[in-house]
Amino acid sequence: MATVGDLLRRARTILQEITQDGVRWTNAELLDWLNEAYATVLAIRPSANTINAKFACVVGTRQELPTEADRLLGVVRNLSTKAQGLIVTAVDRGTLDATRRRWHGEPQTEVIEHFMFDSLDPRRFYVYPPASAAARLEIIYSRVPEPHAQSEARADSAELLRLPESYAPILLDMVLARAFSKDAEHAANLQRATLHSQSAQAALGLKIQGAATASPNARAGAR
């Protein structure tokens, strides 16, 4: 598995930093940019770091994700005993608003049938019927990885990267883009910053396409 130390060493090699801690580009700076890169990757590809978790509903229709969550990706099923594993399906809130205009005030239950998600409010979702305090769900959400502590800003750091190893080249390009941007008043460095940024974006695009092609759902649909 790729480590923080591996990425810092590779970045220093490309930057031609010959010292262990760096002079023009220090390990501390490179680590800061690595931590920023995690958030950038998740903004483009939320499924890069997913959490499948039990979720205790609050009373009512409006539900809020845990504080560490970045956005909801899906609601799978009920987990309460009374619901007996009932699947929770996505519905359009506008349709429900038009057909059951008082649905927010209907009786509360632990058996949730539907959920509604708005991409403009990605950390919240609504459930129908309104949830009781006993309602439990299995949900999937994305989470921006915790930043690495500055104590890991060293060439021998064995701490693993927070994303799967296949993202290591993308993270490296993002770190290098920020590094060369530091000296962007020089045309050559500005060009290199742009090239590394474009490389990272292109690789993320290919990962999205590849994931869609390799998805078990895609293969099932082809049969």
C-alpha positions as a printed NumPy array, in Angstrom:
array([[  0.   ,   0.   ,   0.   ],
       [  1.205,   3.515,  -0.818],
       [  2.302,   5.58 ,   2.155],
       [  2.631,   9.277,   2.877],
       [  6.403,   8.845,   2.821],
       [  6.261,   7.248,  -0.642],
       [  4.269,  10.162,  -2.045],
       [  6.524,  12.789,  -0.455],
       [  9.643,  11.089,  -1.838],
       [  8.183,  10.886,  -5.335],
       [  7.131,  14.53 ,  -5.213],
       [ 10.591,  15.645,  -4.036],
       [ 12.245,  13.637,  -6.81 ],
       [ 10.177,  15.373,  -9.49 ],
       [ 10.728,  18.754,  -7.815],
       [ 14.47 ,  18.003,  -7.618],
       [ 14.516,  18.535,  -3.875],
       [ 17.635,  16.689,  -2.724],
       [ 17.264,  17.204,   1.038],
       [ 15.121,  15.005,   3.295],
       [ 12.897,  17.866,   4.493],
       [ 12.929,  19.985,   1.345],
       [ 14.13 ,  23.562,   0.87 ],
       [ 12.023,  25.308,  -1.766],
       [  9.149,  22.904,  -1.204],
       [  9.123,  21.525,   2.327],
       [  7.57 ,  18.222,   3.386],
       [  5.144,  20.196,   5.557],
       [  3.896,  22.102,   2.502],
       [  3.608,  18.934,   0.423],
       [  1.605,  17.277,   3.193],
       [ -0.761,  20.259,   3.391],
       [ -1.37 ,  19.968,  -0.338],
       [ -1.963,  16.228,  -0.009],
       [ -4.625,  16.894,   2.614],
       [ -6.24 ,  19.444,   0.286],
       [ -6.114,  16.945,  -2.576],
       [ -8.365,  14.538,  -0.671],
       [-11.157,  17.107,  -0.578],
       [-10.699,  17.869,  -4.284],
       [-10.944,  14.195,  -5.242],
       [-14.091,  13.709,  -3.15 ],
       [-15.71 ,  16.764,  -4.738],
       [-15.253,  15.202,  -8.186],
       [-15.695,  11.54 ,  -7.251],
       [-17.666,  11.152,  -3.997],
       [-17.452,   7.359,  -4.147],
       [-13.656,   7.497,  -3.697],
       [-14.192,   7.179,   0.056],
       [-17.539,   5.674,   1.047],
       [-18.974,   4.655,   4.387],
       [-21.721,   2.046,   4.753],
       [-23.237,   2.588,   8.183],
       [-26.2  ,   2.14 ,  10.471],
       [-28.18 ,   5.355,  10.85 ],
       [-30.534,   6.238,  13.694],
       [-33.289,   8.506,  12.409],
       [-34.5  ,  11.527,  14.313],
       [-38.215,  11.964,  14.734],
       [-39.87 ,  13.399,  11.625],
       [-39.094,  13.567,   7.919],
       [-35.884,  15.615,   7.782],
       [-32.689,  13.675,   8.471],
       [-29.115,  14.954,   8.743],
       [-25.965,  12.97 ,   8.046],
       [-23.231,  12.489,  10.655],
       [-20.862,  15.434,  11.022],
       [-18.009,  13.677,   9.199],
       [-20.156,  12.956,   6.122],
       [-19.715,  14.919,   2.9  ],
       [-22.829,  13.832,   1.008],
       [-25.456,  11.101,   0.894],
       [-24.952,   8.432,  -1.767],
       [-27.848,   6.12 ,  -0.991],
       [-30.268,   4.601,   1.498],
       [-30.325,   0.811,   1.335],
       [-32.876,  -0.666,   3.736],
       [-34.591,  -0.597,   7.095],
       [-32.744,  -2.123,  10.026],
       [-35.438,  -1.969,  12.718],
       [-36.964,  -5.311,  13.719],
       [-40.505,  -4.26 ,  12.865],
       [-39.524,  -3.31 ,   9.288],
       [-38.209,  -6.821,   8.558],
       [-35.526,  -5.63 ,   6.134],
       [-37.871,  -3.532,   3.951],
       [-35.96 ,  -1.875,   1.099],
       [-36.026,   1.929,   1.009],
       [-36.501,   3.379,  -2.475],
       [-35.735,   6.832,  -3.844],
       [-38.669,   8.984,  -4.898],
       [-39.036,  12.503,  -6.229],
       [-40.038,  14.921,  -3.497],
       [-42.037,  17.049,  -5.911],
       [-44.21 ,  14.065,  -6.793],
       [-44.878,  13.32 ,  -3.142],
       [-45.582,  16.993,  -2.454],
       [-48.179,  17.013,  -5.223],
       [-49.953,  13.798,  -4.226],
       [-49.724,  13.906,  -0.408],
       [-49.476,  17.556,   0.517],
       [-49.537,  16.894,   4.274],
       [-47.065,  14.018,   4.241],
       [-44.707,  15.745,   6.686],
       [-47.49 ,  15.563,   9.286],
       [-48.505,  11.931,   8.811],
       [-48.101,   9.398,  11.665],
       [-44.554,   8.472,  12.575],
       [-43.298,   4.926,  12.108],
       [-40.092,   2.916,  12.237],
       [-40.939,   1.377,   8.849],
       [-39.479,   3.776,   6.26 ],
       [-40.544,   3.211,   2.641],
       [-38.93 ,   6.032,   0.644],
       [-36.201,   8.651,   0.835],
       [-35.75 ,  11.923,  -1.034],
       [-32.424,  13.587,  -1.838],
       [-31.641,  17.056,  -3.181],
       [-28.156,  17.564,  -4.671],
       [-28.339,  21.21 ,  -3.552],
       [-28.496,  20.017,   0.065],
       [-26.242,  16.932,  -0.029],
       [-25.85 ,  16.393,   3.724],
       [-29.582,  16.064,   4.397],
       [-32.402,  13.874,   3.149],
       [-36.096,  13.275,   3.816],
       [-37.884,  10.034,   4.608],
       [-41.451,   8.849,   4.135],
       [-43.416,   8.056,   6.189],
       [-42.112,  10.328,   8.949],
       [-39.675,   8.453,  11.159],
       [-40.261,   7.521,  14.761],
       [-37.429,   7.447,  17.285],
       [-37.081,   3.689,  16.682],
       [-36.4  ,   3.992,  12.924],
       [-33.025,   2.626,  11.829],
       [-31.584,   2.629,   8.313],
       [-28.549,   1.381,   6.425],
       [-27.107,   4.303,   4.472],
       [-24.104,   4.982,   2.245],
       [-22.324,   8.309,   2.307],
       [-19.033,   9.838,   1.229],
       [-16.539,  11.222,   3.711],
       [-13.536,  13.466,   3.183],
       [-10.584,  11.666,   4.808],
       [ -9.142,  13.   ,   8.027],
       [ -6.041,  15.124,   7.33 ],
       [ -2.647,  13.684,   8.121],
       [ -0.971,  15.202,  11.166],
       [  2.077,  17.378,  10.524],
       [  4.16 ,  14.791,  12.388],
       [  3.76 ,  12.62 ,   9.255],
       [  5.5  ,  15.187,   7.045],
       [  8.654,  13.111,   6.675],
       [ 10.195,  10.829,   4.107],
       [ 10.008,   7.739,   6.294],
       [  6.331,   8.111,   7.216],
       [  4.67 ,   4.702,   7.037],
       [  1.174,   6.101,   7.384],
       [ -1.038,   4.865,   4.571],
       [ -2.716,   7.228,   2.154],
       [ -6.368,   7.827,   3.03 ],
       [ -7.659,   6.772,  -0.398],
       [ -7.183,   3.476,  -2.306],
       [ -3.746,   3.005,  -3.853],
       [ -5.104,   3.544,  -7.373],
       [ -5.564,   7.222,  -6.445],
       [ -1.869,   7.71 ,  -5.545],
       [ -0.837,   9.025,  -9.013],
       [ -3.763,  11.44 ,  -8.996],
       [ -2.894,  12.711,  -5.531],
       [  0.745,  13.116,  -6.615],
       [ -0.27 ,  15.183,  -9.639],
       [ -2.451,  17.393,  -7.429],
       [  0.383,  17.956,  -4.982],
       [  2.784,  18.793,  -7.829],
       [  0.266,  21.173,  -9.384],
       [  0.134,  23.13 ,  -6.143],
       [  3.912,  22.983,  -5.772],
       [  4.65 ,  24.401,  -9.214],
       [  1.908,  27.001,  -8.712],
       [  4.024,  28.361,  -5.863],
       [  6.454,  29.674,  -8.5  ],
       [  3.838,  30.424, -11.134],
       [  5.464,  33.772, -11.991],
       [  7.897,  31.684, -14.033],
       [  6.271,  30.556, -17.27 ],
       [  7.816,  27.084, -17.179],
       [  6.497,  26.378, -13.69 ],
       [  3.066,  27.728, -14.56 ],
       [  2.987,  25.366, -17.527],
       [  4.021,  22.403, -15.372],
       [  1.385,  23.282, -12.778],
       [ -1.239,  23.319, -15.52 ],
       [ -0.052,  19.996, -16.955],
       [ -0.171,  18.25 , -13.573],
       [ -3.616,  19.665, -12.853],
       [ -4.902,  18.513, -16.244],
       [ -3.34 ,  15.087, -15.74 ],
       [ -5.121,  14.672, -12.389],
       [ -8.458,  15.748, -13.85 ],
       [ -8.075,  13.437, -16.846],
       [ -7.185,  10.48 , -14.612],
       [-10.219,  11.131, -12.421],
       [-12.401,  11.232, -15.517],
       [-10.999,   7.904, -16.683],
       [-11.626,   6.391, -13.245],
       [-15.256,   7.503, -13.407],
       [-15.639,   5.955, -16.869],
       [-13.844,   2.799, -15.822],
       [-15.968,   2.396, -12.718],
       [-19.124,   2.689, -14.795],
       [-17.878,   0.089, -17.278],
       [-16.687,  -2.354, -14.62 ],
       [-19.75 ,  -1.983, -12.414],
       [-21.584,  -5.266, -11.68 ],
       [-24.785,  -3.358, -12.507],
       [-23.49 ,  -2.597, -16.006],
       [-22.564,  -6.228, -16.593],
       [-25.951,  -7.391, -15.32 ],
       [-27.69 ,  -5.042, -17.732],
       [-25.702,  -6.426, -20.64 ],
       [-27.086,  -9.939, -20.181]])
